[in-house]
Coordinates of C-alpha atoms and ligand atoms in Angstrom, one line a residue:
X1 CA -6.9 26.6 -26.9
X2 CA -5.9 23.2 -26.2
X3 CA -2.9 21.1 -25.9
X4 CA -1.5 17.8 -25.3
X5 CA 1.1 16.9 -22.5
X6 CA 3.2 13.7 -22.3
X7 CA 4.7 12.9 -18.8
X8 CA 7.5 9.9 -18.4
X9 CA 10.1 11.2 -16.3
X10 CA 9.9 8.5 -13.5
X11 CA 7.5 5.3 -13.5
X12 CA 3.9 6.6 -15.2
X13 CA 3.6 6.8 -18.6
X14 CA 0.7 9.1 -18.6
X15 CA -1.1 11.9 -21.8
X16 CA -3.7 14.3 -21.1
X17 CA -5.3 17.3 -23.2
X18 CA -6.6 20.2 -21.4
X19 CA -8.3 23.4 -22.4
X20 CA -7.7 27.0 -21.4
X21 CA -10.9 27.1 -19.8
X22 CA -9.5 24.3 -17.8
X23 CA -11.1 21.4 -18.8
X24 CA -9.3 18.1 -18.8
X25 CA -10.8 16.8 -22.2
X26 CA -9.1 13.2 -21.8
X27 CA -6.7 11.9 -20.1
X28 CA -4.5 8.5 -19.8
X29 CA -2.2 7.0 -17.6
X30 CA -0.5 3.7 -17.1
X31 CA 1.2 3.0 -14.0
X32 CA 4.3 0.2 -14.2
X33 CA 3.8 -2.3 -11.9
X34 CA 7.0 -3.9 -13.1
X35 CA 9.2 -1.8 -10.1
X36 CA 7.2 -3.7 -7.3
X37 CA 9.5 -6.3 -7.0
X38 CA 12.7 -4.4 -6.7
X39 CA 11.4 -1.9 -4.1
X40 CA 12.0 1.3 -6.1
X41 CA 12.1 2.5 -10.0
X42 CA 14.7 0.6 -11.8
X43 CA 16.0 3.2 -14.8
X44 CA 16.0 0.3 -17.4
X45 CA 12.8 -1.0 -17.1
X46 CA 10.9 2.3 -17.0
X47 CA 12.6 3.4 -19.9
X48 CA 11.4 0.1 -21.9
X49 CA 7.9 0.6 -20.5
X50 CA 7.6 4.2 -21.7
X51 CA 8.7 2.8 -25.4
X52 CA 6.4 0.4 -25.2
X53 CA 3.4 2.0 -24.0
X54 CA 3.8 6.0 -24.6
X55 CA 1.8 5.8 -28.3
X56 CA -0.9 3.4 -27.2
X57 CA -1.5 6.3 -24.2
X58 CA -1.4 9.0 -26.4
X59 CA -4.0 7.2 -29.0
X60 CA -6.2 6.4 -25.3
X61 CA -6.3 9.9 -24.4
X62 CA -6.9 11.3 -27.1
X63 CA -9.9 8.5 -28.0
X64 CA -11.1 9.7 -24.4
X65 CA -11.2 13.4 -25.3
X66 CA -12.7 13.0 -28.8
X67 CA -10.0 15.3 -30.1
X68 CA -8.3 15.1 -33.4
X69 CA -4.2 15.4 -33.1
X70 CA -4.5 18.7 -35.9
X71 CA -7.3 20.3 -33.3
X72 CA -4.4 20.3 -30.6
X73 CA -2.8 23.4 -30.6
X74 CA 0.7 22.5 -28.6
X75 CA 2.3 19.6 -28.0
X76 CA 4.1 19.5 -24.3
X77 CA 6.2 16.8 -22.3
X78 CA 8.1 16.6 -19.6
X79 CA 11.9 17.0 -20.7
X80 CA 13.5 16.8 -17.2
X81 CA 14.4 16.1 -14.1
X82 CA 14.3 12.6 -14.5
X83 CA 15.3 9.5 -15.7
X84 CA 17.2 10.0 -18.7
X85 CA 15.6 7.3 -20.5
X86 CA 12.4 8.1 -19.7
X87 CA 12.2 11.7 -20.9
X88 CA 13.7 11.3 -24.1
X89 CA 10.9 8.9 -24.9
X90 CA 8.5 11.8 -23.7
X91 CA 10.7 14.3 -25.4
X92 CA 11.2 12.7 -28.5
X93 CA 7.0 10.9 -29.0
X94 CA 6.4 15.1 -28.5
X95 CA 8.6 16.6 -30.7
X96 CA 7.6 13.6 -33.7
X97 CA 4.4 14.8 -33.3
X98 CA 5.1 18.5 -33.2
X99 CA 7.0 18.3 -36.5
X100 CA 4.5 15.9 -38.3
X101 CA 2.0 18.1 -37.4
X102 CA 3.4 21.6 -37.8
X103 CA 2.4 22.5 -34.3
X104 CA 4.8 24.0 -31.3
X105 CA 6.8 21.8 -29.3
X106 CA 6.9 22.9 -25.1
X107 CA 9.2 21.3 -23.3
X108 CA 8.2 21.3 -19.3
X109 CA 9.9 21.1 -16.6
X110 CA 8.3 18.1 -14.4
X111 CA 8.4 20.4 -11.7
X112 CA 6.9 22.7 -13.0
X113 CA 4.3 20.4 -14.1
X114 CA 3.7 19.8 -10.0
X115 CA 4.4 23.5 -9.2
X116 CA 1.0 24.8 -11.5
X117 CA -1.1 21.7 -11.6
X118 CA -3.4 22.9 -8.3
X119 CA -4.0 26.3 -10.8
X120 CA -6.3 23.9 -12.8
X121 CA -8.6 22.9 -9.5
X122 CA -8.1 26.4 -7.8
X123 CA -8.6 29.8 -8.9
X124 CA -4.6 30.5 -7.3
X125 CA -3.0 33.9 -8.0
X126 CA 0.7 34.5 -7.8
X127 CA 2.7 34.6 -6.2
X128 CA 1.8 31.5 -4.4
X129 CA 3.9 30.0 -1.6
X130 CA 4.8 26.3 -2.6
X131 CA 5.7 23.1 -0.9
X132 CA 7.0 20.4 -3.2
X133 CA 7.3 17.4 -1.9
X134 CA 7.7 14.1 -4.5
X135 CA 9.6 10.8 -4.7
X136 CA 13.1 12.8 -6.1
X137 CA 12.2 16.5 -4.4
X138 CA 11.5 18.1 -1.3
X139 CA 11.7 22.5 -1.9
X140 CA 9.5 24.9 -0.6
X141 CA 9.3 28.2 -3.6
X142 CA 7.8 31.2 -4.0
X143 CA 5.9 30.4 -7.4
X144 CA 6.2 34.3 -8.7
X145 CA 4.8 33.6 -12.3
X146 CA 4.7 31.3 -15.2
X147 CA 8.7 30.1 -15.2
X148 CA 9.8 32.3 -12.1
X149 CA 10.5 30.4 -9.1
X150 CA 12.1 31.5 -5.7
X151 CA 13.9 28.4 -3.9
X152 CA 13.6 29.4 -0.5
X153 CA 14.8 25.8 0.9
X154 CA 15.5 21.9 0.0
X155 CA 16.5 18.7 1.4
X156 CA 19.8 18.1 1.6
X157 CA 19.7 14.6 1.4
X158 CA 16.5 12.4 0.8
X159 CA 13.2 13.7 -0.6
X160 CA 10.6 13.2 1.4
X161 CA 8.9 10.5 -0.4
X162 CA 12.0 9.1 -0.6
X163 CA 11.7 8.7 3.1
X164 CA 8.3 7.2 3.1
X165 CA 9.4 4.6 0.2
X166 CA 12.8 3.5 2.0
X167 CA 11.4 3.1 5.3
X168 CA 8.2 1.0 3.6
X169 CA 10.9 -1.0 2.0
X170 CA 12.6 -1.3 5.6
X171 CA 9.3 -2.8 6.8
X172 CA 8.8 -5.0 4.2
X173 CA 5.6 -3.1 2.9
X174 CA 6.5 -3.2 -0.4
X175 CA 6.8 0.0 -3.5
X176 CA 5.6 3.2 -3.6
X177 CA 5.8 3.0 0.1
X178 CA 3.6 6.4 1.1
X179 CA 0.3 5.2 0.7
X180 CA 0.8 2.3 2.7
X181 CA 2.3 4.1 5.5
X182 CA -0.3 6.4 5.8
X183 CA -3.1 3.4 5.5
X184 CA -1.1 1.8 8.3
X185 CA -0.3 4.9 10.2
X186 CA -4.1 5.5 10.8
X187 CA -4.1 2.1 13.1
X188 CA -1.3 3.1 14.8
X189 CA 0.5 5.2 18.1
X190 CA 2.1 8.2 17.4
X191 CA 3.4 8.7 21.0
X192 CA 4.9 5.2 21.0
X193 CA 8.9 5.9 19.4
X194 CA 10.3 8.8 19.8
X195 CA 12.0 10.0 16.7
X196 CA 14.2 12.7 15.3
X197 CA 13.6 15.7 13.4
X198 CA 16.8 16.7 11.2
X199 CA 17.6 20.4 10.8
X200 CA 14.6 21.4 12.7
X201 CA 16.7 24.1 14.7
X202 CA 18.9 25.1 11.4
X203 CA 17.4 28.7 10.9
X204 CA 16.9 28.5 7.7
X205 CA 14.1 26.5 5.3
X206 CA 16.0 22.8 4.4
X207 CA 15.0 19.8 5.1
X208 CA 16.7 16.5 5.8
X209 CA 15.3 12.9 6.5
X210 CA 18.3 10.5 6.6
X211 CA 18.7 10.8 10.3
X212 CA 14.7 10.0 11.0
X213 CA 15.1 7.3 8.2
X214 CA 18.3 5.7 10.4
X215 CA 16.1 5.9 13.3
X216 CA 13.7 4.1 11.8
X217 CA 16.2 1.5 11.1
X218 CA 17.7 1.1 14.2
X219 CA 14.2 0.6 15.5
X220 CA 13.5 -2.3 13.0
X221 CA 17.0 -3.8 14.6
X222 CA 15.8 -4.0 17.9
X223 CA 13.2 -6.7 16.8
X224 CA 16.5 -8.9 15.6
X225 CA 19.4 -11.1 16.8
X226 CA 21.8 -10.2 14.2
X227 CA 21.1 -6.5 13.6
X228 CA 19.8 -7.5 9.5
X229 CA 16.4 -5.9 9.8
X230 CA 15.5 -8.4 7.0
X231 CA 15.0 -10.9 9.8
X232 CA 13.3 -8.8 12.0
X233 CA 9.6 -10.2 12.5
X234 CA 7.8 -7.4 14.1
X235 CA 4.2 -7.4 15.6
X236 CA 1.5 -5.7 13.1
X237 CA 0.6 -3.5 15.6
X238 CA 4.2 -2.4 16.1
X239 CA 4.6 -1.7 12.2
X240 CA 1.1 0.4 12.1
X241 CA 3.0 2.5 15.6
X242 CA 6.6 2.6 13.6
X243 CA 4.5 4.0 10.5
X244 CA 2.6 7.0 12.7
X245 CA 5.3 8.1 14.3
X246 CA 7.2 8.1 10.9
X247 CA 4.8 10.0 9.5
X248 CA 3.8 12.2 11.9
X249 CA 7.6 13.1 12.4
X250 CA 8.4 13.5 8.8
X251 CA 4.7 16.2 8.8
X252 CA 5.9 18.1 11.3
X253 CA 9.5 18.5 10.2
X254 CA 7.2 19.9 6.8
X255 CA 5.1 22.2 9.0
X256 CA 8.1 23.8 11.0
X257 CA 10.2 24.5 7.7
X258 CA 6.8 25.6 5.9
X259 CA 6.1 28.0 8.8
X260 CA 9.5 29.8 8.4
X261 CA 9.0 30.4 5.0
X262 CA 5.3 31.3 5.4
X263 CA 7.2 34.1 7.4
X264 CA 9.0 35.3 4.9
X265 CA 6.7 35.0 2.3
X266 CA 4.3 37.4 4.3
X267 CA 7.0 39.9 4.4
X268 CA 8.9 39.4 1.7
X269 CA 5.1 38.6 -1.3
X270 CA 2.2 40.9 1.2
X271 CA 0.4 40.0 -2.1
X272 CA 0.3 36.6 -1.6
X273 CA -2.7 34.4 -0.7
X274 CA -2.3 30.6 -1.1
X275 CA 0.0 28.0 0.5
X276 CA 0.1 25.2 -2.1
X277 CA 1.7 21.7 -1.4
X278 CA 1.6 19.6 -4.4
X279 CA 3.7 16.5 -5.7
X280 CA 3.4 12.5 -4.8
X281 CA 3.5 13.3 -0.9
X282 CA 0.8 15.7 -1.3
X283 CA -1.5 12.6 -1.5
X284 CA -1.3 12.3 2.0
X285 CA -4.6 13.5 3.8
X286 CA -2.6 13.4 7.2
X287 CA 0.1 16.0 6.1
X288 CA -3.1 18.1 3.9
X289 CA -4.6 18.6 7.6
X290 CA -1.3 19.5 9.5
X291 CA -1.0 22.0 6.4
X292 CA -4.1 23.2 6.0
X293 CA -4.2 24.6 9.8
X294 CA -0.9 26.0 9.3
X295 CA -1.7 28.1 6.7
X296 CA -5.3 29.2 8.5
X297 CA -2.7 30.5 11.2
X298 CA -1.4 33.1 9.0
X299 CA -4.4 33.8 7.1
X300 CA -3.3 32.4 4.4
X301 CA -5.9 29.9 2.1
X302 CA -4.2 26.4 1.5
X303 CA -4.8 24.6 -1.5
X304 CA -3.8 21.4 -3.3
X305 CA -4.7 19.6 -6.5
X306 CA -7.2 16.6 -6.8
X307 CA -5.3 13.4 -5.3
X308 CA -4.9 11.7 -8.1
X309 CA -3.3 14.6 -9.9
X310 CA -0.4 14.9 -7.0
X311 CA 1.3 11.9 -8.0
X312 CA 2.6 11.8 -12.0
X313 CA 0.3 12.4 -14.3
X314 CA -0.5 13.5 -17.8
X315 CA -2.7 16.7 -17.0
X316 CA 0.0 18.6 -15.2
X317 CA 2.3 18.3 -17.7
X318 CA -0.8 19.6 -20.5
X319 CA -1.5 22.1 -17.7
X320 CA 1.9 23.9 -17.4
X321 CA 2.5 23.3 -21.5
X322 CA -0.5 25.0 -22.0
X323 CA 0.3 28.2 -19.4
X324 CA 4.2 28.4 -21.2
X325 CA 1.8 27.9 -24.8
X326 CA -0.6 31.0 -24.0
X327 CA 2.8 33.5 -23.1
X328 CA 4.7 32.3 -25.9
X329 CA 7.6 30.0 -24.0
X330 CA 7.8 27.2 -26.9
X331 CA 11.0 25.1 -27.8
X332 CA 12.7 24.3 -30.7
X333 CA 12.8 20.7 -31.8
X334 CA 16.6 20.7 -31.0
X335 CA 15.5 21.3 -27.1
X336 CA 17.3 18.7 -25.2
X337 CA 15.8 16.4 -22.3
X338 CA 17.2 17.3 -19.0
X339 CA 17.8 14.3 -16.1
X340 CA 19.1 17.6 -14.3
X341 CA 17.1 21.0 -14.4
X342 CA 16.7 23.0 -11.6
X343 CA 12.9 24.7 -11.1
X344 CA 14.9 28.4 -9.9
X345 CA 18.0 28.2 -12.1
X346 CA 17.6 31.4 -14.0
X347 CA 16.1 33.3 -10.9
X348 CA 18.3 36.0 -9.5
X349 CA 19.7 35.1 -6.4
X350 CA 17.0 37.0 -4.4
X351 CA 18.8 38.1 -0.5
X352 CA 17.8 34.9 2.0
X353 CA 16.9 32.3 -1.0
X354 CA 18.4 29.1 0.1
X355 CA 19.1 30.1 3.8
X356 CA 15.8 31.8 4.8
X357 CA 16.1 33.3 8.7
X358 CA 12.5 33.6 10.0
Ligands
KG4_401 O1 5.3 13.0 -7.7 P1 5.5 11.5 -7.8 O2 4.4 10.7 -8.4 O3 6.8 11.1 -8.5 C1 8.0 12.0 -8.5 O4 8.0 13.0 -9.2 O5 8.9 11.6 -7.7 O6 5.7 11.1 -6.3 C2 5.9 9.7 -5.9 C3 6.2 9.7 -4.4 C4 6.6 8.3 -3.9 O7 7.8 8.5 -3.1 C5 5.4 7.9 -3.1 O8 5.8 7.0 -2.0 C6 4.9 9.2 -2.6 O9 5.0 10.1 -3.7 N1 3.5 9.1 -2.1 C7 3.1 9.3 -0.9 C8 1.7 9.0 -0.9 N2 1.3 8.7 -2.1 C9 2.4 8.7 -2.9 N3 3.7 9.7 0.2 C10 3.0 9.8 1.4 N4 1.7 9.5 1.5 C11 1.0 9.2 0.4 N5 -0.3 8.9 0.5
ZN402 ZN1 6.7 14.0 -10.0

């Protein structure tokens, strides 16, 4: 069985087609460069740069593969949450195909498409704790099966790669800010600034990052005159300290909420085995580490997928087309894309979702 996925809910337009026996047969992905500028995805141009390059990365991936578009046996993209332009160009290159070709449509859920992708790498059972941590979401879930998610917690305001990308842009390091924090953070102190860590003594499994992000900012506005961190001119060593104790505070605010809900995953799923992180974020080897021992602590194995398949990418959204494919969860061609679309919205409130005590 194979089948074709199409991700363009944010800023990569990426295709992929992967096997049952989990082979990734060919893959494509182009990354637009065009947001650099701006600091952050701007809706317009992404949606533009999906039209313009979604067929040529289809045709790429499946050159790569060898495959012939009759062999594939589904046809998946990711319909939502996202930028609305951007999924209906996934949506809509998917279902064109799907009906030319007489073959079933899936439509994923991008989340999803992170939630499952480390099944690929890892031979993970459910029900899997997860930590989701991307540029638009920050939720830890109980992954019980194929479309059946417990939210145990969420950010209430920024996701956390939000919070690496805003506080880049505060330091002038430029968009998608995460991987230069972390390149920067391993030159730096993590002792030197003392920063805060939101909700940390809420009792229950959300997360916020606004207040660290302010801190950050107020930092930044000691180095000026006028209080406009745009002219603040700050040593290089002081930006590499700024971005450790950043990231080290933001980890640990992670690791604390993960820990209560490893708590109540223990009592709640005795089944369980694996603490999963996956998601843009989940690139970070820093935060892997910190999770890694935390999940050794409870006996509990940790896994993650490749790097380059935590950020978007083509093969998750194959991935979870291909797990909905193989139990019968296809669309109709009338499925609409979804900017909003919740991961748990037809779970039953299960007693302590949301406001986990631990
Ligand atoms: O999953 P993703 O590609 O897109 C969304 O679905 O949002 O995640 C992108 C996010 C960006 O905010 C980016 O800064 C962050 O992932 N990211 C990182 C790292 N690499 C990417 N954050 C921290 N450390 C990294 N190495
Ligand atoms: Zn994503």
């Amino acid at each position: 069985m194979i089948v074709l996925g199409i991700e363009s809910s944010c800023d990569d337009t990426g295709a992929a087609i992967v096997s049952d026996s989990k082979e990734i047969l060919g893959e494509a992905l182009q990354s637009q460069e065009e947001h650099k500028q701006y600091g952050g995805v701007v809706p317009e141009i992404a949606a533009r740069a999906h039209l313009e390059h979604v067929d040529e990365i289809v045709n790429i991936c499946l050159q790569r593969a060898h495959v012939d578009l009759k062999e594939v046996d589904a046809i998946a993209a990711s319909c939502g949450p996202g930028l609305i332009g951007g999924v209906v160009v996934g949506a809509m290159t998917a279902k064109a195909l799907a009906l030319a070709l007489n073959k079933p449509f899936v439509a994923v859920n991008h989340l999803e498409g992170h939630a499952l992708c480390a099944r690929i790498a890892h031979p993970i059972e459910f029900p899997y704790l997860l930590l989701l941590v991307s540029g638009g979401h920050c939720q830890i879930l109980v992954v019980k099966n194929v479309g059946e998610y417990q939210r145990l917690g969420t950010t209430i305001d920024d996701a956390a790669g939000e919070a690496f990308d805003k506080v880049a842009k505060m330091l002038g390091l430029g968009y998608p800010g995460g991987p230069m924090i972390e390149k920067l953070a391993a030159t730096g102190d993590d002792s030197r600034f003392t920063l805060p860590r939101p909700l940390i003594g809420s009792g229950d499994c959300n997360l916020s990052f606004s207040g660290l992000k302010t801190a950050v900012r107020k930092i930044i506005e000691s180095y000026t005159d006028d209080g406009n961190i745009d002219h603040a001119i700050l040593p290089k060593q002081d930006v590499a300290d700024i971005c450790a104790c950043f990231q080290m505070t933001a980890t640990d605010c992670l690791v604390k909420k993960l820990e209560r809900a490893i708590k109540y995953f223990k009592q709640n799923y005795p089944s369980g085995q694996h603490v999963v992180v996956s998601g843009g974020v989940a690139s970070n080897t820093y935060l892997r580490g910190k999770l890694k021992e935390l999940a050794e602590k409870y006996n509990l194995e940790f896994a993650a997928p490749p790097i380059r398949f935590c950020t978007d990418n083509g093969v998750m959204v194959a991935w979870a087309g291909l797990e909905r494919y193989r139990l019968g969860l296809v669309n109709d061609l009338d499925f609409k894309p979804r900017p909003r679309w919740p991961l748990d919205e037809n779970a039953p409130k299960a007693a302590g979702a949301g406001g986990v005590k631990a």
